[in-house]
Short mmCIF file of C-alpha atoms in Angstrom, two decimals:
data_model
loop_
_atom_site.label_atom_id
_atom_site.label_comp_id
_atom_site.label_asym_id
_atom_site.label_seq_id
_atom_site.Cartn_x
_atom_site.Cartn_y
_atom_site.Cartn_z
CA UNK A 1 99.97 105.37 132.10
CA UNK A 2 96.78 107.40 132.46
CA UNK A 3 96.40 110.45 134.46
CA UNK A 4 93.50 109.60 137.34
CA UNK A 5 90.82 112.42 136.21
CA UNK A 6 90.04 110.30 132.82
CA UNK A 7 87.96 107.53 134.57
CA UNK A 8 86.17 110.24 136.99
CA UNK A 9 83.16 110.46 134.52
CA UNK A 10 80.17 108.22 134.49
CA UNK A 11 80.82 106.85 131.33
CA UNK A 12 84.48 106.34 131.56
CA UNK A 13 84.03 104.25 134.82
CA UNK A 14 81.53 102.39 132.90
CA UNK A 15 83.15 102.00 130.39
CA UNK A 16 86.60 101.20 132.76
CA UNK A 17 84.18 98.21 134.56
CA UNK A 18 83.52 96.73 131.06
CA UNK A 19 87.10 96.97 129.59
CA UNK A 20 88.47 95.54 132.85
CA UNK A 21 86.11 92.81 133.31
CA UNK A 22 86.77 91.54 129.62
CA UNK A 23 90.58 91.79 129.67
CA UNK A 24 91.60 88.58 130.46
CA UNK A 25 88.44 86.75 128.76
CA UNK A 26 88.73 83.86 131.01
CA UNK A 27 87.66 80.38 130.39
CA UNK A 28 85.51 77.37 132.32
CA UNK A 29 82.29 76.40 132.45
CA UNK A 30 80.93 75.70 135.64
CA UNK A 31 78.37 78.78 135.21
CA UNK A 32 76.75 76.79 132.17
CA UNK A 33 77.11 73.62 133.34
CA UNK A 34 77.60 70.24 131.32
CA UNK A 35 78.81 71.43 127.92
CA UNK A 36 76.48 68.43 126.22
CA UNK A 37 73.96 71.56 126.10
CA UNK A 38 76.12 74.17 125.63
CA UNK A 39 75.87 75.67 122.12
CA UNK A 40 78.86 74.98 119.55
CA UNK A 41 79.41 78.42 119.50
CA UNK A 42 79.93 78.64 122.94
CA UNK A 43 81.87 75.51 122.79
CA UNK A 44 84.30 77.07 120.46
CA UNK A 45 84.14 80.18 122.81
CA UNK A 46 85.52 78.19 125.68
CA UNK A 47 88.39 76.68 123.60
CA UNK A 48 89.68 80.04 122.86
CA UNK A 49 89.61 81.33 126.09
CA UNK A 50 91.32 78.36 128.07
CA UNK A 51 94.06 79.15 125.30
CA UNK A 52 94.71 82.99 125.34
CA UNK A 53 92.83 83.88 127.77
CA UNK A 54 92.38 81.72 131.23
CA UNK A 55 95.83 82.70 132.83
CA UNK A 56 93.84 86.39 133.62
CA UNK A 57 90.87 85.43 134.39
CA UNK A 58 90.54 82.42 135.39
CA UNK A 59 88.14 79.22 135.21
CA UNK A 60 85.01 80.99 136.20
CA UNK A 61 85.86 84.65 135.13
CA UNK A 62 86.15 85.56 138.89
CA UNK A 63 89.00 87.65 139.92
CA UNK A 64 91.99 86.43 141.38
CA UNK A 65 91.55 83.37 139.86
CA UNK A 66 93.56 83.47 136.84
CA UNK A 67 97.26 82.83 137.88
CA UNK A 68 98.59 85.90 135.75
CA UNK A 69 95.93 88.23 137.72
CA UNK A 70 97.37 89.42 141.00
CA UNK A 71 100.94 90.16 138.72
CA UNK A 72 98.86 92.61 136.80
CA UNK A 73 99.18 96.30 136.89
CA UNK A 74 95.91 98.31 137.59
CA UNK A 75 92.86 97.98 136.72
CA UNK A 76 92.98 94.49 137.35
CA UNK A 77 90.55 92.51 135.10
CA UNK A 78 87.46 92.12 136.89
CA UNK A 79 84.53 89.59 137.54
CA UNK A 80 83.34 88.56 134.30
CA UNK A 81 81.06 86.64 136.31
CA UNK A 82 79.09 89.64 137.84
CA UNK A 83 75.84 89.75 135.87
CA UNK A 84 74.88 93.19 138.05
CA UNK A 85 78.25 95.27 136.01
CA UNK A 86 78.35 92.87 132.78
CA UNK A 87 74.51 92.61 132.10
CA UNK A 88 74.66 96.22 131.22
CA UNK A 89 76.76 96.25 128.04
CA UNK A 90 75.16 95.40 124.92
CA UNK A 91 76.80 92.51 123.08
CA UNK A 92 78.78 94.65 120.85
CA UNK A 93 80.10 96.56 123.58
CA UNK A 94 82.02 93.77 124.70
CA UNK A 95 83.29 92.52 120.80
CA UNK A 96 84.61 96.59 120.47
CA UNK A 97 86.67 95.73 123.57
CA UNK A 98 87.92 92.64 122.27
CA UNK A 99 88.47 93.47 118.86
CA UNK A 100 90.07 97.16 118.02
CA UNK A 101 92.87 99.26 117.45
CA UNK A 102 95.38 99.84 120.73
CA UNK A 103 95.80 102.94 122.18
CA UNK A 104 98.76 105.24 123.80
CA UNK A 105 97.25 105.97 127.23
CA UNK A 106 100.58 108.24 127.58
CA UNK A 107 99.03 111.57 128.83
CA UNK A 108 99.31 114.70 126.85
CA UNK A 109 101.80 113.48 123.74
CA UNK A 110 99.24 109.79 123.83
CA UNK A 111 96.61 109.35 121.38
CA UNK A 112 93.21 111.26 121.73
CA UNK A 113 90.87 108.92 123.28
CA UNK A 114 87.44 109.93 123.94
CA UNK A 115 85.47 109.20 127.06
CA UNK A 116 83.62 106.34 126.54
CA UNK A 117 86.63 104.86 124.66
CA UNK A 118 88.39 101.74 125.77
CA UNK A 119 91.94 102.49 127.02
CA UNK A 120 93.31 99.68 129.01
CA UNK A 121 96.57 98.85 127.64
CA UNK A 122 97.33 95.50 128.98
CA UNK A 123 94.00 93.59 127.64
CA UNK A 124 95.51 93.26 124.24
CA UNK A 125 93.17 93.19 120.81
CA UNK A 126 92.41 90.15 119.27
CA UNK A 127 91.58 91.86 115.81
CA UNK A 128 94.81 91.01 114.14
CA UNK A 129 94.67 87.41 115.62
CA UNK A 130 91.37 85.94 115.03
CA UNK A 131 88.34 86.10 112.75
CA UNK A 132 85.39 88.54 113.46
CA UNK A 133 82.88 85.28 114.22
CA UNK A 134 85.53 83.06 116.73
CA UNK A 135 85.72 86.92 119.01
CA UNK A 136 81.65 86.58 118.81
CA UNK A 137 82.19 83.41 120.06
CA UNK A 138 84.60 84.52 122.79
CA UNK A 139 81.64 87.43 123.68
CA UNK A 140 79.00 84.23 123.65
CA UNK A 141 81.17 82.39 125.85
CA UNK A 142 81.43 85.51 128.17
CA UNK A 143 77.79 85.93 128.21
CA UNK A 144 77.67 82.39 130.16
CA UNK A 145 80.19 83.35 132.72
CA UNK A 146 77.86 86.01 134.30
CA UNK A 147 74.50 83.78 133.32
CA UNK A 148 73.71 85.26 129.99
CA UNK A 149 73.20 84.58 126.11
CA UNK A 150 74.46 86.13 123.49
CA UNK A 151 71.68 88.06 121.74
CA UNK A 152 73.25 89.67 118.92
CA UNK A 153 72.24 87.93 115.49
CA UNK A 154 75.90 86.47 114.28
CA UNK A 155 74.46 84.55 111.44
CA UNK A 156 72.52 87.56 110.36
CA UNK A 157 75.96 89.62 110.30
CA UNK A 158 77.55 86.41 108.14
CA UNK A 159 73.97 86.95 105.42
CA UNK A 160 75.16 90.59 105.10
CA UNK A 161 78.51 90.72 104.85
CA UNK A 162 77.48 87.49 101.94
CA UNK A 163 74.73 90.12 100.11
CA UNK A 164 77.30 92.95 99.96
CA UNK A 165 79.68 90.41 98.68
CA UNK A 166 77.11 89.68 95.78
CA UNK A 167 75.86 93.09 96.04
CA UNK A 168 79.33 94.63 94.99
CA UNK A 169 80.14 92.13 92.50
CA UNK A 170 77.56 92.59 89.97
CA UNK A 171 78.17 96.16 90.54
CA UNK A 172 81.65 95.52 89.35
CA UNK A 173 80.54 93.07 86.61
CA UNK A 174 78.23 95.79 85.31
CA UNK A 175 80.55 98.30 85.72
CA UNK A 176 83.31 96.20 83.56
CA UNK A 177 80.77 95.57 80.69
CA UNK A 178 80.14 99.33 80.46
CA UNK A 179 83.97 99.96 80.16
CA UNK A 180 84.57 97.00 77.94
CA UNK A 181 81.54 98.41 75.24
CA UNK A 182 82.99 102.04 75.77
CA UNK A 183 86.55 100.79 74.80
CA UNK A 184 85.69 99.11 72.00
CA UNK A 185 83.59 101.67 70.77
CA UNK A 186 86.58 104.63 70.99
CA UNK A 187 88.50 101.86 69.55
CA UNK A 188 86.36 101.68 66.47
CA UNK A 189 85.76 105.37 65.87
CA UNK A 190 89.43 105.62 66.27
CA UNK A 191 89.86 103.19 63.62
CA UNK A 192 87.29 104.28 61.41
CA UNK A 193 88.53 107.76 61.06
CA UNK A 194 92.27 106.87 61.28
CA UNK A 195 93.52 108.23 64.55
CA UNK A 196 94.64 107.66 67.83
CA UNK A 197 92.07 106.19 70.31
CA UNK A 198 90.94 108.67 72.55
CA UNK A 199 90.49 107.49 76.09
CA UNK A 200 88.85 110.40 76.92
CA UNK A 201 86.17 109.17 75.36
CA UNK A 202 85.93 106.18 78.20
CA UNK A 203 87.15 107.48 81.23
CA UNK A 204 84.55 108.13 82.96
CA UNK A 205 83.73 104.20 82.69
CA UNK A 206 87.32 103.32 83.99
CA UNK A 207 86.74 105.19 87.13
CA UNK A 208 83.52 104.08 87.45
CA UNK A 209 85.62 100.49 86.83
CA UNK A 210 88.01 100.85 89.61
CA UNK A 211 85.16 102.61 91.96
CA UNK A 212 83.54 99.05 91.58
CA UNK A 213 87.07 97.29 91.96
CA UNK A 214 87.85 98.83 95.15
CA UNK A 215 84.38 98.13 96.54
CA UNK A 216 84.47 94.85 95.38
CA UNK A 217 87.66 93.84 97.25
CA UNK A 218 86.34 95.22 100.60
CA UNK A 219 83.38 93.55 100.55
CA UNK A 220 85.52 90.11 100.11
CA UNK A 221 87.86 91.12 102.28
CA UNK A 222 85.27 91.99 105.30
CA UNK A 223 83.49 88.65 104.33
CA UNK A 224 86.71 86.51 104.62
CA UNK A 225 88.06 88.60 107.96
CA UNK A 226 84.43 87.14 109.34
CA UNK A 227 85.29 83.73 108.32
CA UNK A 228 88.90 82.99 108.21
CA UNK A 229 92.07 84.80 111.04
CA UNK A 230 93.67 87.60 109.46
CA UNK A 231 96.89 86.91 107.39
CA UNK A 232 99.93 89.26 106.71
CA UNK A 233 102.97 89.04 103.91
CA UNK A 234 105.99 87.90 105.57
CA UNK A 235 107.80 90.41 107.71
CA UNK A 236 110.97 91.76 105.89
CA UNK A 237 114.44 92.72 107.87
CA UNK A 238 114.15 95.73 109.62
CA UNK A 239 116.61 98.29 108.59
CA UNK A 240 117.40 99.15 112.13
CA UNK A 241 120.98 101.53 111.15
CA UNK A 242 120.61 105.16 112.64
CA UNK A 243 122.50 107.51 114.45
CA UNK A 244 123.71 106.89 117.91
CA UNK A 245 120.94 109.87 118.77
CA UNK A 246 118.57 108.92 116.87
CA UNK A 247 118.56 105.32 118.81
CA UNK A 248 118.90 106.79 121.82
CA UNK A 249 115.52 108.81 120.96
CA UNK A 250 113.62 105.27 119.85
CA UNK A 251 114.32 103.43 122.62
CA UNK A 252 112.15 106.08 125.07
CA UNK A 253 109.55 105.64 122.61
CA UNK A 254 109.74 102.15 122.63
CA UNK A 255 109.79 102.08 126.56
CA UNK A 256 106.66 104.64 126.23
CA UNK A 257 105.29 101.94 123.73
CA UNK A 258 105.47 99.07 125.87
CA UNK A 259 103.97 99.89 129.11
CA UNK A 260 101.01 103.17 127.82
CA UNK A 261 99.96 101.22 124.25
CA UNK A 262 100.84 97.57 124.09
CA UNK A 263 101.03 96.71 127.58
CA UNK A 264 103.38 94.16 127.20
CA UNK A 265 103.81 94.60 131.04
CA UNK A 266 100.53 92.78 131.57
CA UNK A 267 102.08 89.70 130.46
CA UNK A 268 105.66 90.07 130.69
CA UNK A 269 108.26 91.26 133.48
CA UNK A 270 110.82 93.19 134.00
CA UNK A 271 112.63 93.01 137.28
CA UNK A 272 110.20 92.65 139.57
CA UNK A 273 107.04 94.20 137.52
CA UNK A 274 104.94 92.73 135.25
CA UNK A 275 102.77 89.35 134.34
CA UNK A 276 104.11 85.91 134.31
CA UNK A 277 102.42 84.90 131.06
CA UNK A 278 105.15 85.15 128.93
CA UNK A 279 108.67 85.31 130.00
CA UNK A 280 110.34 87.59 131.89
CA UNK A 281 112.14 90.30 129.21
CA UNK A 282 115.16 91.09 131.44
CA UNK A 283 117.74 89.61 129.35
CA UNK A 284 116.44 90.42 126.21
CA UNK A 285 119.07 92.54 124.81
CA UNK A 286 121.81 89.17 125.55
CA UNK A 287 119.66 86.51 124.42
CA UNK A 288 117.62 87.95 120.67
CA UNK A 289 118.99 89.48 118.29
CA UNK A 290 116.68 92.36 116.65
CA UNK A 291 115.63 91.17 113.70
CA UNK A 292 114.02 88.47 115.52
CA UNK A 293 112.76 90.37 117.86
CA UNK A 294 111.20 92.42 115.23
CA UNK A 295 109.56 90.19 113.05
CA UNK A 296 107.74 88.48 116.18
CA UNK A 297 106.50 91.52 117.69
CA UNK A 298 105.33 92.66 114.06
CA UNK A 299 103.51 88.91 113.32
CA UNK A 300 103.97 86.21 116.20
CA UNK A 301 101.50 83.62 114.34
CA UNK A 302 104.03 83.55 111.11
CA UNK A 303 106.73 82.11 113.62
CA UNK A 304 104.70 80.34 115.35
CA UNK A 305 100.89 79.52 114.72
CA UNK A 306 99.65 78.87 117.91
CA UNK A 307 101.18 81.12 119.82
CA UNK A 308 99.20 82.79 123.11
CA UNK A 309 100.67 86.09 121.79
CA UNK A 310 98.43 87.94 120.19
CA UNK A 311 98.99 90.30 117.36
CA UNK A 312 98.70 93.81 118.18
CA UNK A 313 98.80 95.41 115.07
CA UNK A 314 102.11 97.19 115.41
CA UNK A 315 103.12 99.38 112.78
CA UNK A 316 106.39 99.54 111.42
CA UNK A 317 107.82 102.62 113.45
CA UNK A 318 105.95 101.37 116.40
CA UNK A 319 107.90 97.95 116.58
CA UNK A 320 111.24 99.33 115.61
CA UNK A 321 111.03 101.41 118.62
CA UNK A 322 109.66 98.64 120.55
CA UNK A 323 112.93 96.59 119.35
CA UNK A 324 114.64 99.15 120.29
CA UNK A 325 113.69 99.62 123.99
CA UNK A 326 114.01 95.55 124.36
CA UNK A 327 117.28 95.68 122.92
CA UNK A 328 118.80 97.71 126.14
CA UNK A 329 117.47 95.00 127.98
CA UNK A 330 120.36 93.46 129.87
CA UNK A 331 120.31 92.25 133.54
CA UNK A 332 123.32 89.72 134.83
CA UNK A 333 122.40 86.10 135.14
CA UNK A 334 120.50 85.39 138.49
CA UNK A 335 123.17 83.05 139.51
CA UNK A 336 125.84 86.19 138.67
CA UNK A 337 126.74 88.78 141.76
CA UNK A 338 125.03 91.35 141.58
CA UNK A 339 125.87 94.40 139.62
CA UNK A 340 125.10 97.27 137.80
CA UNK A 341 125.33 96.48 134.50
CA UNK A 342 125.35 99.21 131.92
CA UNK A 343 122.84 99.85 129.64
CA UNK A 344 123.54 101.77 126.40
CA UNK A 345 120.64 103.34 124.69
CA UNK A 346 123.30 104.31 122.00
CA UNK A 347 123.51 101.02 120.68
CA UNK A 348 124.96 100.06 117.49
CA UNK A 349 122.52 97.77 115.93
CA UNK A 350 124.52 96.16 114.09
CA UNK A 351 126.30 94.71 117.34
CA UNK A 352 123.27 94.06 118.80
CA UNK A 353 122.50 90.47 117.25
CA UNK A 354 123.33 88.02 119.70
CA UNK A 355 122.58 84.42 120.18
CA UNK A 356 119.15 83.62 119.32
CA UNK A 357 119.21 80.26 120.24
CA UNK A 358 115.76 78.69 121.65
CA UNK A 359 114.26 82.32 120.91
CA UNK A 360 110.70 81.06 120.42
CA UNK A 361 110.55 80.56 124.03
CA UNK A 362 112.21 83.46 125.22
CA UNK A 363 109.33 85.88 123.82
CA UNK A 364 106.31 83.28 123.27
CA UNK A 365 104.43 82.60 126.55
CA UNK A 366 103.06 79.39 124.89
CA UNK A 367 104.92 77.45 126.64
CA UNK A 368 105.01 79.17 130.20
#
């Protein structure tokens, strides 16, 4: 997934020791002690890590603990529990790791990634999942595993994001008052001398208006991703009809997808590869149909909440192709003999859909 002379560099091994050691965010206490004196955010911390996090790294954060770990491709997550490597990332080190935008590690036609830049495909992004303060409590709740507090002033971040909020509204309230007076005033001139209005004669208050808008809207926006999980429309039907080619062409981007971006292998297996977090994807293709398949990969918390899944922030070509590539998916039953069964990249869609019965538990490792 990544050619071997990326992580020769100082700061891409450190970097590598970091993103490894955080990728399965594991859970327990026994560093900390009796959690009567633990702090609530580290409290809250440790919930969310025995939930999407534990099966990787286990109780204590040390490796080989987790029961997911040793299935794991490499780099294996490493000791979250070694203050020597972890004491020397800052706190918001560890909350990039946790909370950004996934990667194609694919060399040469991948994304650009620079050196210092996190590229580990199977520890999956939490920004499209939960809410900018319950990841700082994930990073306080590392912190303990390796004997450490969490320095970095949350509650501080919470004031600002609040003042910009306020901030950017009277700048919009201001900003509507001006238009409002310069409307009315065209509007009288217009009227007094008989003519059309001209907006000209406003317009630079109207863009001034919807510079204030658009600021305005961030600033509650940032303020409510820091309080509340992110939320998404509903995820419409795919239109998944194309040429025989062009499928054919989707599904090795898709495959590409899976394993260098999303690293769906760190949780999921195929054959005899991949983690045993979520189910194995073998007989994908037999058991979902796409749609489904589609619409969970794009938003797994709209079909079900609580989910271990995270979102990955998938964009719409990006799961299509992903779709695609677990469409094709077809191995015989285990109890079956044997044999090679044939699998068609130039799939019509439309004869894909197939039983979907019990499908949140074919995908979902929730309940693994």
């Amino acid at each position: 997934m990544r050619s071997a002379s990326r992580w020769t560099t100082p700061g891409v091994v450190r970097t590598l020791i970091l993103t490894a050691a955080v990728a399965g965010l594991a859970g327990g206490a026994s560093v900390t002690g009796c959690t009567l004196f633990q702090s609530e955010q580290v409290k809250k911390g440790k919930a969310l890590y025995e939930h999407y996090c534990m099966h990787c790294h286990g109780e204590n954060g040390r490796q080989n603990e987790g029961y997911n770990w040793r299935y794991m491709p490499d780099p294996k997550p490493k000791d979250l529990s070694n203050k020597e490597e972890m004491g020397t990332f800052k706190d918001e080190e560890i909350f990039a790791v946790i909370s950004r935008d996934m990667k194609d590690t694919t060399p040469e036609i991948g994304d650009k990634i620079g050196e210092d830049e996190f590229a580990v495909p199977t520890m999956p992004t939490f920004k499209y999942t939960l809410s900018e303060e319950e990841i700082w409590d994930i990073v306080a709740y590392v912190r303990t595993l390796h004997g450490m507090k969490l320095t970095y002033d949350v509650e501080g971040r919470k004031k600002e994001l609040e003042a910009k909020l306020q901030e950017a509204q009277q700048k919009y309230d201001q900003a509507q008052q001006a238009y409002d007076a310069a409307e009315k005033k065209a509007n009288e001139e217009a009227e007094k001398k008989g003519v059309e209005v001209d907006e000209s004669a406003y317009a630079k208050e109207q863009e001034a208006l919807l510079v204030a808008k658009k600021e305005q809207e961030q600033a509650k926006a940032a303020l409510a991703n820091f309080t509340s999980r992110p939320k998404f429309p509903p995820v419409p039907k795919p239109d998944l009809t194309m040429t025989a080619e062009a499928a054919a062409q989707l599904v090795e981007t898709g495959k590409r997808l899976y394993f260098n971006k999303y690293g769906c292998n760190g949780c999921h297996r195929i054959g005899e590869e991949g983690g045993t977090v979520g189910p194995a994807l073998d007989r994908a293709g037999f058991r979902l149909n796409t749609a489904w398949m589609y619409r969970w990969i794009k938003y797994p918390q709209s079909m079900k909440p609580e989910t271990r899944m995270p979102n990955l922030g998938l964009s719409d070509a990006d799961a299509k192709a992903v779709t695609m590539y677990l469409a094709t998916l077809r191995a015989p039953r285990p109890d079956q003999a044997v044999e090679k069964v044939h699998t068609d990249v130039m799939l019509n869609t439309q004869n894909v859909s197939v039983n979907a019965r019990n499908a949140g538990d074919v995908i979902d490792g929730s309940s693994s």
